[in-house]
Tab-separated table of C-alpha atoms and ligand atoms in Angstrom:
chain	number	residue	atom	x	y	z
G	46	MET	CA	85.495	141.688	156.110
G	47	ARG	CA	82.687	141.396	153.657
G	48	SER	CA	80.607	143.683	151.469
G	49	ILE	CA	77.076	143.001	150.241
G	50	ILE	CA	76.563	143.671	146.547
G	51	ASP	CA	73.632	141.379	145.916
G	52	ALA	CA	71.240	139.372	148.077
G	53	LEU	CA	72.962	136.231	146.783
G	54	ASP	CA	76.039	137.259	148.752
G	55	LEU	CA	74.064	136.060	151.789
G	56	SER	CA	73.352	132.344	152.210
G	57	VAL	CA	69.827	131.147	153.033
G	58	GLU	CA	71.046	130.396	156.567
G	59	GLU	CA	72.286	133.970	156.892
G	60	ILE	CA	68.947	135.297	155.615
G	61	ASP	CA	67.235	133.258	158.355
G	62	GLU	CA	69.646	134.671	160.948
G	63	LEU	CA	69.033	138.239	159.735
G	64	CYS	CA	65.240	137.766	159.885
G	65	ALA	CA	65.540	136.368	163.420
G	66	LYS	CA	67.799	139.256	164.475
G	67	ALA	CA	65.469	141.862	162.934
G	68	LEU	CA	62.492	140.365	164.787
G	69	ASP	CA	64.499	140.361	168.004
G	70	ILE	CA	65.400	144.033	167.552
G	71	MET	CA	61.765	144.836	166.751
G	72	ALA	CA	60.602	143.097	169.938
G	73	ASP	CA	62.959	145.058	172.198
G	74	PRO	CA	64.803	147.896	170.406
G	75	ARG	CA	66.242	149.257	173.655
G	76	ARG	CA	68.504	146.230	174.029
G	77	TYR	CA	70.292	147.313	170.839
G	78	SER	CA	70.376	151.030	171.446
G	79	ARG	CA	74.132	151.081	172.181
G	80	ALA	CA	75.209	148.197	169.959
G	81	CYS	CA	77.064	150.460	167.491
G	82	GLU	CA	78.305	153.092	169.922
G	83	GLY	CA	81.301	154.929	168.471
G	84	LYS	CA	80.721	153.571	164.940
G	85	LYS	CA	79.970	155.628	161.841
G	86	LEU	CA	77.962	154.812	158.750
G	87	ALA	CA	78.659	156.821	155.587
G	88	ALA	CA	75.541	157.112	153.439
G	89	LEU	CA	76.760	157.945	149.908
G	90	PHE	CA	73.734	158.498	147.735
G	91	TYR	CA	74.347	159.694	144.165
G	92	GLU	CA	70.749	159.009	143.104
G	93	PRO	CA	67.442	160.060	144.671
G	94	SER	CA	66.292	158.058	147.678
G	95	THR	CA	63.880	158.455	150.563
G	96	ARG	CA	63.321	155.075	152.203
G	97	THR	CA	66.664	153.435	151.613
G	98	ARG	CA	68.841	156.315	152.787
G	99	MET	CA	66.673	157.393	155.685
G	100	SER	CA	66.109	153.857	156.898
G	101	PHE	CA	69.883	153.264	156.845
G	102	GLU	CA	70.398	156.463	158.798
G	103	ALA	CA	67.612	155.662	161.254
G	104	ALA	CA	69.001	152.124	161.606
G	105	MET	CA	72.493	153.370	162.538
G	106	ILE	CA	71.155	156.030	164.892
G	107	GLU	CA	68.878	153.519	166.637
G	108	LEU	CA	71.914	151.270	167.117
G	109	GLY	CA	73.645	154.136	168.919
G	110	GLY	CA	76.002	154.957	166.032
G	111	HIS	CA	76.564	158.067	163.921
G	112	VAL	CA	75.877	158.918	160.311
G	113	LEU	CA	77.854	160.860	157.676
G	114	SER	CA	75.622	161.696	154.728
G	115	GLN	CA	76.343	162.577	151.119
G	116	THR	CA	73.067	163.062	149.337
G	117	ASP	CA	73.888	165.204	146.386
G	118	GLU	CA	76.443	164.520	143.703
G	119	SER	CA	76.811	168.217	142.911
G	120	SER	CA	78.122	168.964	146.412
G	121	SER	CA	80.658	166.106	146.411
G	122	SER	CA	84.026	165.755	144.687
G	123	VAL	CA	82.376	163.359	142.243
G	124	SER	CA	81.178	166.503	140.460
G	125	LYS	CA	84.869	167.432	140.013
G	126	GLY	CA	85.436	164.107	138.291
G	127	GLU	CA	86.554	162.021	141.267
G	128	SER	CA	86.185	158.270	140.706
G	129	VAL	CA	84.106	155.945	142.879
G	130	ALA	CA	87.327	154.091	143.718
G	131	ASP	CA	89.078	157.203	145.088
G	132	THR	CA	85.969	158.430	146.913
G	133	VAL	CA	85.439	155.216	148.863
G	134	LYS	CA	89.140	154.788	149.609
G	135	VAL	CA	89.045	158.160	151.351
G	136	ILE	CA	85.672	157.603	153.066
G	137	SER	CA	87.105	154.392	154.544
G	138	PHE	CA	89.304	156.637	156.740
G	139	TYR	CA	86.231	158.392	158.153
G	140	ALA	CA	83.561	155.698	158.449
G	141	ASP	CA	83.308	152.077	159.621
G	142	ILE	CA	80.768	151.034	156.996
G	143	ILE	CA	79.479	152.522	153.729
G	144	ALA	CA	75.967	152.357	152.233
G	145	MET	CA	76.189	153.499	148.610
G	146	ARG	CA	73.664	154.188	145.855
G	147	HIS	CA	74.948	155.050	142.398
G	148	PRO	CA	73.309	155.369	138.972
G	149	ARG	CA	75.933	153.195	137.271
G	150	GLU	CA	75.609	149.410	137.160
G	151	GLY	CA	78.568	147.778	138.889
G	152	ALA	CA	79.532	150.876	140.906
G	153	ALA	CA	78.933	149.008	144.173
G	154	GLN	CA	81.380	146.251	143.216
G	155	VAL	CA	84.003	148.850	142.328
G	156	ALA	CA	83.444	150.442	145.739
G	157	ALA	CA	83.680	147.080	147.513
G	158	ASN	CA	86.954	146.297	145.720
G	159	ARG	CA	88.530	149.596	146.746
G	160	ALA	CA	87.082	150.453	150.172
G	161	THR	CA	88.779	149.109	153.285
G	162	VAL	CA	85.477	148.950	155.205
G	163	PRO	CA	82.327	146.958	154.316
G	164	VAL	CA	80.199	148.391	151.501
G	165	ILE	CA	76.461	147.782	151.268
G	166	ASN	CA	75.018	148.205	147.800
G	167	SER	CA	71.967	150.417	148.176
G	168	GLY	CA	71.143	150.275	144.461
G	169	ASP	CA	73.539	150.355	141.485
G	170	GLY	CA	71.644	151.533	138.413
G	171	GLY	CA	69.269	148.857	137.113
G	172	HIS	CA	71.435	146.066	138.524
G	173	CYS	CA	70.834	145.066	142.180
G	174	HIS	CA	69.320	146.299	145.423
G	175	PRO	CA	70.004	143.692	148.117
G	176	THR	CA	68.762	145.564	151.187
G	177	GLN	CA	65.373	146.115	149.552
G	178	THR	CA	65.349	142.341	149.122
G	179	LEU	CA	66.028	141.933	152.845
G	180	ALA	CA	63.028	144.167	153.573
G	181	ASP	CA	60.954	142.130	151.098
G	182	LEU	CA	62.019	138.802	152.581
G	183	LEU	CA	61.195	139.826	156.132
G	184	THR	CA	57.777	140.986	154.911
G	185	ILE	CA	57.124	137.653	153.170
G	186	TYR	CA	58.323	135.756	156.223
G	187	ARG	CA	56.049	137.723	158.541
G	188	GLU	CA	53.035	137.396	156.241
G	189	LYS	CA	53.494	133.819	155.038
G	190	GLY	CA	55.720	132.178	157.667
G	191	SER	CA	57.958	130.622	154.989
G	192	PHE	CA	59.637	131.300	151.639
G	193	SER	CA	58.868	127.901	150.124
G	194	GLY	CA	55.923	126.771	148.017
G	195	LEU	CA	54.908	130.283	146.938
G	196	THR	CA	53.632	131.536	143.600
G	197	VAL	CA	55.144	134.977	143.255
G	198	GLY	CA	53.932	137.470	140.665
G	199	VAL	CA	56.336	140.283	139.811
G	200	CYS	CA	54.797	143.018	137.775
G	201	GLY	CA	55.950	146.175	135.992
G	202	ASP	CA	59.430	147.100	134.822
G	203	LEU	CA	61.265	143.791	135.088
G	204	LEU	CA	64.057	144.931	132.776
G	205	TYR	CA	65.322	147.918	134.747
G	206	GLY	CA	63.765	147.229	138.170
G	207	ARG	CA	66.767	146.341	140.329
G	208	THR	CA	64.606	145.314	143.301
G	209	VAL	CA	63.015	142.458	141.344
G	210	HIS	CA	66.407	141.302	140.071
G	211	SER	CA	67.673	140.853	143.606
G	212	LEU	CA	64.401	139.444	144.967
G	213	ILE	CA	63.980	136.771	142.282
G	214	GLY	CA	67.555	135.552	142.776
G	215	ALA	CA	67.024	135.326	146.528
G	216	LEU	CA	63.626	133.572	146.400
G	217	ALA	CA	64.662	131.118	143.682
G	218	ARG	CA	66.870	129.354	146.228
G	219	TYR	CA	63.847	128.100	148.180
G	220	GLU	CA	61.842	125.000	147.342
G	221	ASN	CA	58.898	125.115	145.011
G	222	VAL	CA	58.869	128.823	144.278
G	223	ARG	CA	57.186	129.676	140.973
G	224	PHE	CA	57.358	133.076	139.358
G	225	VAL	CA	54.790	134.776	137.170
G	226	LEU	CA	56.581	137.545	135.271
G	227	ILE	CA	54.075	140.233	134.295
G	228	SER	CA	55.349	143.016	132.046
G	229	PRO	CA	55.135	144.474	128.569
G	230	ARG	CA	57.390	142.625	126.092
G	231	GLU	CA	59.979	145.429	126.017
G	232	LEU	CA	60.406	145.343	129.784
G	233	ARG	CA	60.836	141.608	130.288
G	234	LEU	CA	63.207	140.183	132.873
G	235	PRO	CA	66.819	139.818	131.600
G	236	ASP	CA	67.685	136.253	130.568
G	237	TYR	CA	70.499	135.816	133.055
G	238	ILE	CA	68.009	136.181	135.927
G	239	LYS	CA	65.496	133.781	134.312
G	240	ASN	CA	68.169	131.123	134.202
G	241	GLY	CA	67.236	128.193	136.451
G	242	ILE	CA	63.973	129.639	137.801
G	243	GLU	CA	60.484	128.178	137.296
G	244	TYR	CA	58.437	130.859	135.541
G	245	GLU	CA	55.701	131.838	133.123
G	246	GLU	CA	55.346	135.217	131.414
G	247	SER	CA	52.256	137.337	130.926
G	248	GLU	CA	51.639	140.784	129.507
G	249	SER	CA	48.756	141.541	131.833
G	250	LEU	CA	47.595	140.903	135.384
G	251	ASP	CA	44.124	139.755	134.392
G	252	GLY	CA	44.593	136.082	133.651
G	253	VAL	CA	47.167	135.388	136.360
G	254	LEU	CA	46.194	137.399	139.444
G	255	SER	CA	44.001	134.687	140.989
G	256	LYS	CA	46.878	132.212	141.404
G	257	LEU	CA	49.331	134.509	143.211
G	258	ASP	CA	50.362	134.210	146.863
G	259	ILE	CA	52.516	137.320	146.490
G	260	LEU	CA	52.057	140.157	144.019
G	261	TYR	CA	55.157	142.360	143.833
G	262	MET	CA	54.344	145.541	141.918
G	263	THR	CA	57.043	147.918	140.608
G	264	ARG	CA	57.039	151.264	138.881
G	265	ILE	CA	58.274	151.786	135.321
G	266	GLN	CA	61.810	153.141	135.855
G	267	ARG	CA	61.581	156.428	133.955
G	268	GLU	CA	65.187	157.437	134.661
G	269	ARG	CA	66.605	154.343	132.925
G	270	PHE	CA	64.918	154.960	129.547
G	271	ALA	CA	67.020	156.239	126.666
G	272	ASN	CA	64.036	158.189	125.261
G	273	LYS	CA	60.856	159.734	126.646
G	274	GLU	CA	58.564	158.328	123.909
G	275	ASP	CA	59.248	154.757	125.015
G	276	TYR	CA	58.572	155.669	128.636
G	277	ASP	CA	55.309	157.425	127.749
G	278	ARG	CA	54.160	154.445	125.713
G	279	LEU	CA	54.873	151.944	128.512
G	280	LYS	CA	54.244	153.922	131.676
G	281	ASP	CA	50.648	152.807	132.252
G	282	SER	CA	51.024	149.198	131.189
G	283	CYS	CA	50.324	147.497	134.535
G	284	ILE	CA	47.976	149.123	137.027
G	285	LEU	CA	46.450	147.350	140.018
G	286	THR	CA	42.944	148.571	140.831
G	287	ALA	CA	40.470	147.687	143.587
G	288	GLU	CA	38.342	146.033	140.896
G	289	LYS	CA	41.230	143.754	139.887
G	290	MET	CA	41.933	142.948	143.558
G	291	LYS	CA	38.565	141.187	143.687
G	292	LYS	CA	40.192	138.402	141.659
G	293	ALA	CA	43.166	138.041	144.008
G	294	LYS	CA	43.381	135.356	146.716
G	295	PRO	CA	41.975	136.428	150.120
G	296	ASP	CA	45.486	136.122	151.581
G	297	CYS	CA	47.455	137.451	148.602
G	298	CYS	CA	50.207	139.719	149.887
G	299	VAL	CA	50.558	142.866	147.741
G	300	MET	CA	54.041	144.344	147.872
G	301	HIS	CA	55.840	147.304	146.297
G	302	PRO	CA	59.313	148.655	147.116
G	303	LEU	CA	57.928	152.202	146.736
G	304	PRO	CA	57.905	154.908	145.490
G	305	ARG	CA	54.634	154.209	143.758
G	306	VAL	CA	53.684	156.381	140.808
G	307	ASN	CA	50.288	155.124	139.658
G	308	GLU	CA	50.686	151.354	139.506
G	309	ILE	CA	48.680	150.674	142.686
G	310	ALA	CA	45.425	152.575	143.185
G	311	VAL	CA	45.459	154.464	146.502
G	312	SER	CA	42.093	152.890	147.353
G	313	ILE	CA	43.923	149.553	147.869
G	314	ASP	CA	45.938	150.966	150.781
G	315	ASP	CA	43.176	150.064	153.247
G	316	ASP	CA	42.874	146.509	151.938
G	317	PRO	CA	44.402	144.187	154.583
G	318	ARG	CA	46.320	142.497	151.753
G	319	ALA	CA	48.315	145.705	151.080
G	320	CYS	CA	51.740	145.138	152.670
G	321	TYR	CA	53.868	147.865	151.055
G	322	PHE	CA	54.021	150.238	154.004
G	323	LYS	CA	54.854	147.368	156.363
G	324	GLN	CA	57.659	146.518	153.912
G	325	ALA	CA	59.193	149.973	154.373
G	326	GLU	CA	59.106	149.550	158.145
G	327	ASN	CA	60.618	146.060	157.968
G	328	GLY	CA	63.474	147.519	155.907
G	329	LYS	CA	64.790	149.535	158.816
G	330	TYR	CA	65.019	146.487	161.089
G	331	MET	CA	66.698	144.350	158.437
G	332	ARG	CA	69.238	147.130	157.826
G	333	MET	CA	69.929	147.248	161.570
G	334	ALA	CA	70.506	143.491	161.556
G	335	LEU	CA	72.781	143.730	158.502
G	336	ILE	CA	74.870	146.620	159.866
G	337	LEU	CA	75.403	144.673	163.099
G	338	LYS	CA	76.417	141.536	161.217
G	339	LEU	CA	78.883	143.227	158.854
G	340	LEU	CA	80.515	145.288	161.607
G	341	GLU	CA	80.912	142.187	163.784
G	342	GLU	CA	82.443	140.288	160.879
G	343	ALA	CA	84.804	143.159	160.046
G	344	GLU	CA	85.979	143.285	163.640
G	345	LYS	CA	86.732	139.549	163.658
G	346	ASP	CA	88.408	139.522	160.256
G	347	PRO	CA	89.406	142.909	158.798
G	348	SER	CA	91.148	141.359	155.768
G	349	HIS	CA	89.813	142.645	152.486
G	350	ILE	CA	88.089	140.352	149.965
G	351	LYS	CA	88.339	141.649	146.388
G	352	LYS	CA	86.294	140.262	143.518
G	353	LYS	CA	88.697	139.355	140.726
G	354	GLY	CA	88.218	138.262	137.160
G	355	PHE	CA	90.286	137.816	134.030
G	356	SER	CA	90.908	140.397	131.351
G	357	GLY	CA	92.059	140.132	127.795
G	358	ASP	CA	89.813	138.859	125.039
G	359	TYR	CA	86.520	140.395	126.173
G	360	VAL	CA	84.888	143.804	126.387
G	361	CYS	CA	81.893	145.023	128.421
G	362	VAL	CA	79.451	146.685	126.038
G	363	ASN	CA	76.819	147.683	128.606
G	364	PRO	CA	76.519	151.475	128.190
G	365	ARG	CA	75.215	151.791	131.777
G	366	CYS	CA	78.213	149.975	133.304
G	367	ILE	CA	80.545	151.900	135.610
G	368	THR	CA	83.453	150.884	133.346
G	369	ALA	CA	81.876	152.950	130.539
G	370	THR	CA	82.369	156.181	132.471
G	371	GLU	CA	85.353	155.389	134.692
G	372	GLN	CA	87.626	154.371	131.911
G	373	GLU	CA	90.767	153.996	133.971
G	374	LEU	CA	89.050	150.970	135.567
G	375	GLU	CA	90.349	147.790	134.050
G	376	GLN	CA	87.511	145.659	132.666
G	377	GLU	CA	87.438	142.189	134.208
G	378	PHE	CA	85.294	139.177	133.407
G	379	LYS	CA	84.114	135.919	134.881
G	380	LYS	CA	82.631	132.752	133.447
G	381	TYR	CA	79.161	132.151	134.912
G	382	PRO	CA	77.610	128.724	135.648
G	383	ASP	CA	75.398	129.065	132.527
G	384	GLY	CA	78.573	129.244	130.399
G	385	THR	CA	78.357	132.973	129.619
G	386	VAL	CA	81.230	135.371	130.218
G	387	ARG	CA	80.137	138.488	132.115
G	388	CYS	CA	81.579	141.731	133.438
G	389	ILE	CA	82.480	141.287	137.130
G	390	TYR	CA	80.978	144.697	137.927
G	391	CYS	CA	77.617	144.982	136.091
G	392	GLU	CA	77.201	141.271	135.170
G	393	ALA	CA	76.235	142.108	131.578
G	394	LYS	CA	77.228	139.569	128.938
G	395	ALA	CA	80.657	140.412	127.526
G	396	ARG	CA	81.561	140.566	123.837
G	397	LYS	CA	84.585	138.855	122.443
G	398	LYS	CA	87.044	141.401	121.054
E	283	NCD	C1	63.437	151.254	144.665
E	283	NCD	C2	64.781	151.587	144.047
E	283	NCD	O1	65.387	152.602	144.374
E	283	NCD	O2	65.211	150.767	143.257
E	283	NCD	N1	63.113	152.068	145.750
E	283	NCD	C3	63.552	151.713	146.979
E	283	NCD	O3	64.721	151.641	147.240
E	283	NCD	N2	62.630	151.420	147.887
E	283	NCD	C4	62.350	151.129	143.685
E	283	NCD	C5	62.154	152.212	142.664
E	283	NCD	O4	62.814	153.244	142.679
E	283	NCD	O5	61.279	152.005	141.846
C-alpha cells in the first residue's frame, strides 16, 4: 500500500501509465463507471479548495464510489485539538483512501505514516501538491506530445507556490528541460528544488517570454505571508497581459493551477494558447487514474510503508512545519543526495542542536 506525498513518489513510467489511463477514461468514461463500487474516499480539507476537492469528489463519484467530506476545520475534532495522526487513524476505519489538504508543511507525510489506507497529499502548506502536477503533466502531454526538450517558464510566487515545487521536480526528470524562474527576488524558488535543474532566473517576463514553450503562471500566496505589507508590495509583481502575449511563441502553452487573482488578464482567456481551464478538466481524469491505481495496489499489498528517519542531533526550525504545532510528534531527519540533512515531513534544512 502506497501513499502519494509528492509527484516524485511516482516514477516516469508510472506518470506515463497514469496519462494513458486518464486518456482512456476520457475516451469512454462509462467503462469506468463502476470501477470503485463500494469504495469510499475521505476528502479531508483543512484549507480552502474548489478544484482539488471537487475534482477528487467528482472523480470518485464517476468511478462509482462514495465520498465522505470534511471541508471545515471548525466542524471537525481538529478544532478540539485532535492531531493529524489520530484523525487519519480513525478515518482509516471509515474510508478506503484519503485525500488531505492541510496548511502545515509535512502534514501529509504524518498522515501517510499513521493512516492504514493510502493518503494522497492534496496540498501541505507551501510544500507539495502532487495531484496538481498530474493535472499539469497531462495538459503538457496533450498540448506538446512530450515532456522532453521544453523550455518552461514558471512565474510568480516560487517560494510558497507548492504547485511549482512539485511540477519542477517532476519535469526535471525528463531530457533537456530548461527552466526560466520568473519572480521577485524575495519569492525565488527554494535552493533544494533548484538543485540539479537547468535554470536561469529573471525578475520580469519581458526579456524571457519569447523563448518559452510553456508559461506556468501562479498567484502570490497571500496566506503564507507573515505580514500584509510584504504581500501588498509584491502582489502585482508579475502580470501577464494580452500586450505581453504578443511576444510569446505562437504555440506557447499558458498554464495556471488556478485560482487566478490578477496575474493573467481575463482577455487572454480566448487566446488559443490559454490552457488553464483545460488543466482543471484534466485534473479530474488524472485523479480518477490515481485513485484506481492506489486502490488496486492497496488491494494487492495492504502492508503499510512508513517513512522513517533518524533523530538525535538535529532540530527542524521551519515554523510552518507540522512538527512545530504537533509537538508530541518526534522530529525525524534524513540525509539528502545533496548532502543536506532535512526534516522527513516538511523537507526543510535541519539545524544541528
Ligand atoms: C493551488 C493550490 O492550492 O496550491 N490551487 C489548486 O489546487 N489548483 C494554487 C493556489 O492556490 O495558488
